[in-house]
Amino acid sequence: MRSRRGVRAGAIAAFVVIVLGVAAGAEEIDQILGPLRLKGRHPTMMGPYISTTVQFDRPGWIRSFGVRLLDADQRPSPDNTVFCHAVFRAPPTAISLGGEDYQFGNNLPLTSGQDTIAFPAGFGFHVDTTSLYVVEAMLQSPYDSIDARYYFKVAFDFVPDAERVPLRPLYHVSVRIGPQERFSRRGRSRRDAKQMAPSAREDLMHMWWVPPGRHEYRTRFSLPASGRVHFATVHIHRYGVAYTLRDVATGRVLMTGRPKEGSQREMLEVPVYSDKTGLLLKKDADYEFSVAYDNPLKENVSAMGTLHLFFDAIDGAASKN
């Protein structure tokens, strides 16, 4: 495992190499990362981070991926508002659908209000011994006076191939609300939209700014193959109050959720979709993903709106890897 720390994107520290060894029949692997110092205010996506390269010593399946925030004594932190996000990244998967080749990104993303991804029974995320995988975790801070150190406990539920457990892979698709959708929202004029145009960094991070009040953002998409979604999660920031996935042709709501907030409007829990039977999405059909924000402040707040779908392609998918 190779680690790097930084306060801004591009900051690099010394590397340490650790290979994750997995004993036969093992069900959980964990690793402590850190510490990271958090001092003063750090906006979302701009806090200190640690990035670690992971290599497995045998092939197998990840059934779940979780990251727990720990305090300076490596005990569970009572304040999760400083957790920004974490992600497990794998090389893209290439598959053939109807004679055409597609590449699917392979990320397992965690955000404020969601510290674990656990796939339903019968499904997993396959890893091999030749690829390098990356685990990244970042802090954020709404506090001016904070000065503390934190660790991250990274945990995998892992099933080696040797156990011969019949699992099927899921393909990951991200649906992001882009710049053109951010500024066509209700109650916004073109003049306001121009004033709120995103910077290059915001576009890179798929982030934008929400003015005071309630605003709704939406985008449309289609999939290259029919398939059943068995797991889905949404990346949404503080003051995000709802998300919805609907079928454009019928108007039917396929998925919806309202994040659970604390007394200070902090994000406590973001609902996820997890189902063994799955939700059928059809090839080339139009779907709409939307998020709603309710900003109580007199200043703009950062926002993101990303829908992560993990689906089982049923159009005769064949791996090209």
CSV table of C-alpha atoms in Angstrom, one decimal:
chain,number,residue,atom,x,y,z
A,1,MET,CA,0.0,0.0,0.0
A,2,ARG,CA,1.5,3.3,-1.1
A,3,SER,CA,0.4,6.4,0.7
A,4,ARG,CA,0.5,10.1,0.0
A,5,ARG,CA,-0.8,13.1,2.0
A,6,GLY,CA,-1.6,16.6,1.0
A,7,VAL,CA,-3.7,19.7,1.6
A,8,ARG,CA,-4.3,20.5,-2.0
A,9,ALA,CA,-4.7,18.4,-5.1
A,10,GLY,CA,-1.2,17.5,-6.3
A,11,ALA,CA,0.6,17.7,-2.9
A,12,ILE,CA,2.7,14.5,-2.6
A,13,ALA,CA,4.5,13.0,0.3
A,14,ALA,CA,6.8,10.0,0.7
A,15,PHE,CA,5.5,6.6,-0.4
A,16,VAL,CA,5.3,3.4,1.7
A,17,VAL,CA,4.6,0.1,0.0
A,18,ILE,CA,2.3,-2.5,1.6
A,19,VAL,CA,0.7,-5.5,-0.1
A,20,LEU,CA,-2.6,-6.7,1.3
A,21,GLY,CA,-2.3,-10.4,2.1
A,22,VAL,CA,-5.5,-12.4,2.4
A,23,ALA,CA,-5.6,-15.7,4.1
A,24,ALA,CA,-7.8,-18.4,2.7
A,25,GLY,CA,-11.4,-18.0,3.9
A,26,ALA,CA,-10.8,-14.5,5.2
A,27,GLU,CA,-13.9,-12.3,5.4
A,28,GLU,CA,-12.4,-9.0,6.3
A,29,ILE,CA,-9.3,-7.0,5.6
A,30,ASP,CA,-8.6,-3.6,7.3
A,31,GLN,CA,-5.9,-1.0,7.3
A,32,ILE,CA,-5.4,2.2,9.3
A,33,LEU,CA,-4.4,5.3,7.3
A,34,GLY,CA,-3.1,8.6,8.7
A,35,PRO,CA,-2.9,10.6,10.7
A,36,LEU,CA,-4.1,13.8,8.9
A,37,ARG,CA,-4.0,17.1,10.6
A,38,LEU,CA,-7.1,19.3,10.2
A,39,LYS,CA,-6.5,22.9,11.1
A,40,GLY,CA,-9.0,25.7,10.5
A,41,ARG,CA,-11.7,25.9,7.8
A,42,HIS,CA,-11.5,23.8,4.7
A,43,PRO,CA,-14.3,23.9,2.1
A,44,THR,CA,-15.6,20.7,0.6
A,45,MET,CA,-13.2,19.0,-1.8
A,46,MET,CA,-10.3,21.2,-0.6
A,47,GLY,CA,-9.3,19.6,2.7
A,48,PRO,CA,-6.3,17.4,3.6
A,49,TYR,CA,-6.3,14.0,2.0
A,50,ILE,CA,-4.5,10.7,1.9
A,51,SER,CA,-4.2,8.5,-1.1
A,52,THR,CA,-3.0,4.9,-0.9
A,53,THR,CA,-2.2,2.3,-3.6
A,54,VAL,CA,-3.5,-1.2,-2.8
A,55,GLN,CA,-2.4,-4.5,-4.4
A,56,PHE,CA,-4.0,-7.9,-3.5
A,57,ASP,CA,-1.9,-11.1,-3.2
A,58,ARG,CA,-4.7,-13.3,-4.6
A,59,PRO,CA,-7.8,-12.7,-6.8
A,60,GLY,CA,-11.2,-12.4,-5.2
A,61,TRP,CA,-14.4,-10.4,-4.7
A,62,ILE,CA,-15.0,-7.3,-2.6
A,63,ARG,CA,-18.5,-7.7,-1.0
A,64,SER,CA,-18.3,-4.4,0.9
A,65,PHE,CA,-16.0,-1.4,1.3
A,66,GLY,CA,-16.1,0.9,4.3
A,67,VAL,CA,-14.1,3.8,5.7
A,68,ARG,CA,-14.5,4.8,9.4
A,69,LEU,CA,-13.3,8.2,10.7
A,70,LEU,CA,-11.1,7.8,13.9
A,71,ASP,CA,-9.8,10.4,16.3
A,72,ALA,CA,-6.2,11.0,17.3
A,73,ASP,CA,-6.4,8.0,19.7
A,74,GLN,CA,-7.7,5.8,16.9
A,75,ARG,CA,-11.2,5.6,18.4
A,76,PRO,CA,-14.4,6.3,16.5
A,77,SER,CA,-14.7,10.0,15.9
A,78,PRO,CA,-17.8,11.6,17.5
A,79,ASP,CA,-17.8,14.3,14.8
A,80,ASN,CA,-18.3,12.9,11.3
A,81,THR,CA,-19.0,16.4,9.8
A,82,VAL,CA,-15.3,16.6,9.0
A,83,PHE,CA,-15.5,13.5,6.7
A,84,CYS,CA,-15.6,14.7,3.1
A,85,HIS,CA,-15.4,11.5,1.0
A,86,ALA,CA,-13.5,8.3,0.3
A,87,VAL,CA,-13.2,6.2,-2.8
A,88,PHE,CA,-11.9,2.9,-3.9
A,89,ARG,CA,-10.7,3.2,-7.6
A,90,ALA,CA,-10.0,0.3,-10.0
A,91,PRO,CA,-9.0,0.3,-13.6
A,92,PRO,CA,-11.9,0.6,-16.1
A,93,THR,CA,-13.7,-2.5,-17.2
A,94,ALA,CA,-14.1,-3.0,-21.0
A,95,ILE,CA,-17.1,-5.1,-22.2
A,96,SER,CA,-18.8,-5.8,-25.5
A,97,LEU,CA,-22.5,-5.0,-25.8
A,98,GLY,CA,-24.3,-5.8,-29.0
A,99,GLY,CA,-21.0,-5.9,-30.9
A,100,GLU,CA,-19.8,-2.5,-29.6
A,101,ASP,CA,-17.1,-2.0,-27.0
A,102,TYR,CA,-17.7,0.1,-23.8
A,103,GLN,CA,-15.6,1.1,-20.9
A,104,PHE,CA,-17.1,1.4,-17.4
A,105,GLY,CA,-15.4,3.2,-14.6
A,106,ASN,CA,-14.9,1.2,-11.5
A,107,ASN,CA,-15.2,3.3,-8.4
A,108,LEU,CA,-16.7,2.5,-5.0
A,109,PRO,CA,-17.5,6.0,-3.6
A,110,LEU,CA,-18.3,7.0,0.0
A,111,THR,CA,-19.5,10.5,1.1
A,112,SER,CA,-20.8,12.3,4.1
A,113,GLY,CA,-23.7,10.3,5.4
A,114,GLN,CA,-22.5,7.1,3.9
A,115,ASP,CA,-19.4,5.2,5.2
A,116,THR,CA,-20.1,1.8,3.7
A,117,ILE,CA,-21.0,0.2,0.4
A,118,ALA,CA,-22.4,-3.3,0.8
A,119,PHE,CA,-23.6,-5.2,-2.3
A,120,PRO,CA,-26.7,-7.4,-2.1
A,121,ALA,CA,-26.3,-11.2,-1.9
A,122,GLY,CA,-25.0,-12.8,-5.1
A,123,PHE,CA,-23.0,-9.8,-6.3
A,124,GLY,CA,-19.5,-8.4,-5.8
A,125,PHE,CA,-16.6,-6.3,-7.2
A,126,HIS,CA,-13.8,-8.5,-8.6
A,127,VAL,CA,-10.1,-7.7,-8.0
A,128,ASP,CA,-7.0,-9.4,-9.3
A,129,THR,CA,-3.3,-9.6,-8.3
A,130,THR,CA,-1.8,-7.6,-11.2
A,131,SER,CA,-3.8,-4.4,-11.0
A,132,LEU,CA,-3.1,-1.5,-8.7
A,133,TYR,CA,-6.1,-0.1,-6.8
A,134,VAL,CA,-6.3,3.3,-5.1
A,135,VAL,CA,-8.0,4.2,-1.8
A,136,GLU,CA,-8.4,8.0,-1.3
A,137,ALA,CA,-9.9,9.7,1.7
A,138,MET,CA,-10.4,13.5,2.4
A,139,LEU,CA,-11.4,15.7,5.3
A,140,GLN,CA,-13.3,19.0,5.3
A,141,SER,CA,-14.0,21.5,8.0
A,142,PRO,CA,-16.8,24.1,8.6
A,143,TYR,CA,-14.9,25.2,11.8
A,144,ASP,CA,-12.4,28.1,12.1
A,145,SER,CA,-11.0,27.0,15.4
A,146,ILE,CA,-10.4,23.3,14.8
A,147,ASP,CA,-6.9,21.8,15.2
A,148,ALA,CA,-7.1,18.0,15.4
A,149,ARG,CA,-5.7,14.8,13.9
A,150,TYR,CA,-7.7,12.0,12.4
A,151,TYR,CA,-7.2,8.5,11.0
A,152,PHE,CA,-9.2,6.5,8.6
A,153,LYS,CA,-10.0,2.8,9.1
A,154,VAL,CA,-10.4,1.2,5.7
A,155,ALA,CA,-12.2,-2.2,5.7
A,156,PHE,CA,-13.1,-4.7,2.9
A,157,ASP,CA,-15.3,-7.8,3.2
A,158,PHE,CA,-13.4,-10.1,0.8
A,159,VAL,CA,-14.1,-13.5,-0.7
A,160,PRO,CA,-11.1,-15.2,-2.4
A,161,ASP,CA,-11.8,-16.9,-5.7
A,162,ALA,CA,-10.5,-20.1,-4.1
A,163,GLU,CA,-13.7,-20.2,-2.0
A,164,ARG,CA,-15.7,-20.8,-5.2
A,165,VAL,CA,-18.6,-18.6,-4.0
A,166,PRO,CA,-20.9,-17.9,-7.0
A,167,LEU,CA,-20.8,-14.1,-7.4
A,168,ARG,CA,-21.6,-11.9,-10.4
A,169,PRO,CA,-19.9,-8.6,-11.2
A,170,LEU,CA,-21.8,-5.3,-11.3
A,171,TYR,CA,-20.9,-2.5,-13.8
A,172,HIS,CA,-20.5,1.1,-12.4
A,173,VAL,CA,-22.1,4.1,-14.2
A,174,SER,CA,-21.9,7.7,-12.9
A,175,VAL,CA,-24.6,10.2,-13.8
A,176,ARG,CA,-23.4,13.7,-13.0
A,177,ILE,CA,-25.4,16.9,-13.1
A,178,GLY,CA,-23.3,19.1,-15.5
A,179,PRO,CA,-22.9,22.8,-16.0
A,180,GLN,CA,-25.7,23.1,-18.6
A,181,GLU,CA,-28.2,21.6,-16.1
A,182,ARG,CA,-27.0,23.6,-13.1
A,183,PHE,CA,-28.1,26.9,-14.6
A,184,SER,CA,-31.4,25.9,-16.2
A,185,ARG,CA,-33.1,25.4,-12.8
A,186,ARG,CA,-36.3,26.8,-11.7
A,187,GLY,CA,-36.4,30.5,-10.6
A,188,ARG,CA,-33.1,31.4,-12.2
A,189,SER,CA,-32.6,33.9,-15.0
A,190,ARG,CA,-29.9,33.7,-17.7
A,191,ARG,CA,-28.3,36.8,-16.1
A,192,ASP,CA,-28.0,35.0,-12.7
A,193,ALA,CA,-26.7,31.9,-14.5
A,194,LYS,CA,-23.9,33.8,-16.1
A,195,GLN,CA,-22.9,35.2,-12.7
A,196,MET,CA,-22.9,31.7,-11.2
A,197,ALA,CA,-20.7,30.2,-14.0
A,198,PRO,CA,-18.4,27.5,-12.6
A,199,SER,CA,-14.6,27.8,-12.5
A,200,ALA,CA,-12.4,25.2,-14.1
A,201,ARG,CA,-11.8,23.6,-10.7
A,202,GLU,CA,-15.5,23.3,-10.0
A,203,ASP,CA,-16.1,21.6,-13.4
A,204,LEU,CA,-13.2,19.2,-12.7
A,205,MET,CA,-14.7,18.3,-9.3
A,206,HIS,CA,-18.3,18.2,-10.7
A,207,MET,CA,-19.0,20.9,-8.0
A,208,TRP,CA,-21.0,24.1,-8.2
A,209,TRP,CA,-22.5,26.8,-5.9
A,210,VAL,CA,-26.0,27.0,-4.7
A,211,PRO,CA,-27.4,30.5,-3.8
A,212,PRO,CA,-29.7,31.0,-0.8
A,213,GLY,CA,-33.1,29.4,-1.0
A,214,ARG,CA,-34.4,26.2,-2.5
A,215,HIS,CA,-33.2,25.1,-6.0
A,216,GLU,CA,-33.7,22.0,-8.1
A,217,TYR,CA,-31.2,20.6,-10.6
A,218,ARG,CA,-31.7,17.8,-13.1
A,219,THR,CA,-30.1,15.9,-16.0
A,220,ARG,CA,-31.2,13.2,-18.4
A,221,PHE,CA,-29.3,10.1,-19.4
A,222,SER,CA,-29.6,6.6,-21.0
A,223,LEU,CA,-27.7,3.4,-20.6
A,224,PRO,CA,-25.8,1.5,-23.4
A,225,ALA,CA,-27.4,-1.8,-22.3
A,226,SER,CA,-30.5,-3.0,-20.6
A,227,GLY,CA,-29.8,-4.2,-17.1
A,228,ARG,CA,-30.9,-4.4,-13.5
A,229,VAL,CA,-29.5,-1.9,-10.9
A,230,HIS,CA,-28.8,-3.8,-7.7
A,231,PHE,CA,-27.0,-1.0,-5.8
A,232,ALA,CA,-27.2,2.8,-6.1
A,233,THR,CA,-26.0,5.7,-4.1
A,234,VAL,CA,-26.0,9.5,-4.5
A,235,HIS,CA,-23.2,12.0,-3.8
A,236,ILE,CA,-24.9,15.1,-2.4
A,237,HIS,CA,-23.6,17.9,-0.1
A,238,ARG,CA,-24.9,19.5,3.0
A,239,TYR,CA,-28.3,21.2,2.5
A,240,GLY,CA,-29.2,18.7,-0.1
A,241,VAL,CA,-32.7,17.7,0.8
A,242,ALA,CA,-33.8,15.2,-1.8
A,243,TYR,CA,-32.9,13.2,-4.9
A,244,THR,CA,-35.1,11.4,-7.5
A,245,LEU,CA,-34.7,9.1,-10.5
A,246,ARG,CA,-37.6,8.9,-12.9
A,247,ASP,CA,-38.6,7.4,-16.2
A,248,VAL,CA,-39.0,10.4,-18.6
A,249,ALA,CA,-41.6,8.6,-20.9
A,250,THR,CA,-43.9,7.5,-18.2
A,251,GLY,CA,-43.1,10.0,-15.4
A,252,ARG,CA,-42.8,7.1,-13.0
A,253,VAL,CA,-40.5,7.7,-10.0
A,254,LEU,CA,-38.1,4.8,-9.9
A,255,MET,CA,-36.0,5.8,-6.9
A,256,THR,CA,-36.1,8.7,-4.4
A,257,GLY,CA,-34.6,9.6,-1.1
A,258,ARG,CA,-34.3,12.3,1.5
A,259,PRO,CA,-31.0,12.6,3.4
A,260,LYS,CA,-31.2,12.5,7.2
A,261,GLU,CA,-30.0,15.8,8.8
A,262,GLY,CA,-28.8,16.7,12.3
A,263,SER,CA,-29.8,19.7,14.4
A,264,GLN,CA,-27.2,21.9,12.6
A,265,ARG,CA,-28.3,20.6,9.1
A,266,GLU,CA,-25.2,18.4,9.0
A,267,MET,CA,-25.5,15.3,6.8
A,268,LEU,CA,-26.1,12.2,9.0
A,269,GLU,CA,-27.3,9.6,6.5
A,270,VAL,CA,-27.9,9.4,2.8
A,271,PRO,CA,-30.3,6.6,1.7
A,272,VAL,CA,-29.0,4.0,-0.7
A,273,TYR,CA,-30.7,1.5,-3.0
A,274,SER,CA,-29.7,-2.2,-2.5
A,275,ASP,CA,-31.8,-5.0,-3.9
A,276,LYS,CA,-31.0,-8.6,-5.0
A,277,THR,CA,-33.9,-8.6,-7.6
A,278,GLY,CA,-32.9,-5.2,-8.9
A,279,LEU,CA,-34.5,-2.3,-10.8
A,280,LEU,CA,-34.8,-2.8,-14.6
A,281,LEU,CA,-33.5,0.1,-16.7
A,282,LYS,CA,-33.8,-0.3,-20.5
A,283,LYS,CA,-31.3,0.4,-23.2
A,284,ASP,CA,-31.7,3.8,-24.8
A,285,ALA,CA,-34.7,4.8,-22.7
A,286,ASP,CA,-34.6,8.3,-21.2
A,287,TYR,CA,-34.2,8.7,-17.5
A,288,GLU,CA,-34.0,11.9,-15.4
A,289,PHE,CA,-31.9,12.3,-12.3
A,290,SER,CA,-32.6,15.4,-10.1
A,291,VAL,CA,-31.4,16.8,-6.7
A,292,ALA,CA,-32.9,19.5,-4.6
A,293,TYR,CA,-31.0,21.9,-2.3
A,294,ASP,CA,-32.4,24.1,0.4
A,295,ASN,CA,-29.8,26.7,1.4
A,296,PRO,CA,-30.7,28.5,4.7
A,297,LEU,CA,-27.7,30.8,4.6
A,298,LYS,CA,-27.1,34.2,3.1
A,299,GLU,CA,-24.2,33.0,1.1
A,300,ASN,CA,-23.6,30.4,-1.6
A,301,VAL,CA,-22.8,26.8,-0.5
A,302,SER,CA,-21.0,24.1,-2.5
A,303,ALA,CA,-23.0,21.4,-4.1
A,304,MET,CA,-22.6,18.1,-6.0
A,305,GLY,CA,-25.2,15.8,-7.6
A,306,THR,CA,-23.9,12.4,-8.8
A,307,LEU,CA,-25.9,9.2,-9.1
A,308,HIS,CA,-23.8,6.0,-8.9
A,309,LEU,CA,-25.5,3.0,-10.4
A,310,PHE,CA,-24.2,-0.5,-10.2
A,311,PHE,CA,-26.0,-2.7,-12.7
A,312,ASP,CA,-25.9,-6.3,-14.1
A,313,ALA,CA,-25.9,-5.9,-17.9
A,314,ILE,CA,-28.4,-8.4,-19.5
A,315,ASP,CA,-27.7,-7.6,-23.2
A,316,GLY,CA,-25.2,-10.4,-23.6
A,317,ALA,CA,-22.2,-8.5,-22.1
A,318,ALA,CA,-18.8,-10.1,-22.7
A,319,SER,CA,-15.7,-9.0,-20.8
A,320,LYS,CA,-12.9,-7.6,-23.0
A,321,ASN,CA,-10.3,-7.4,-20.2
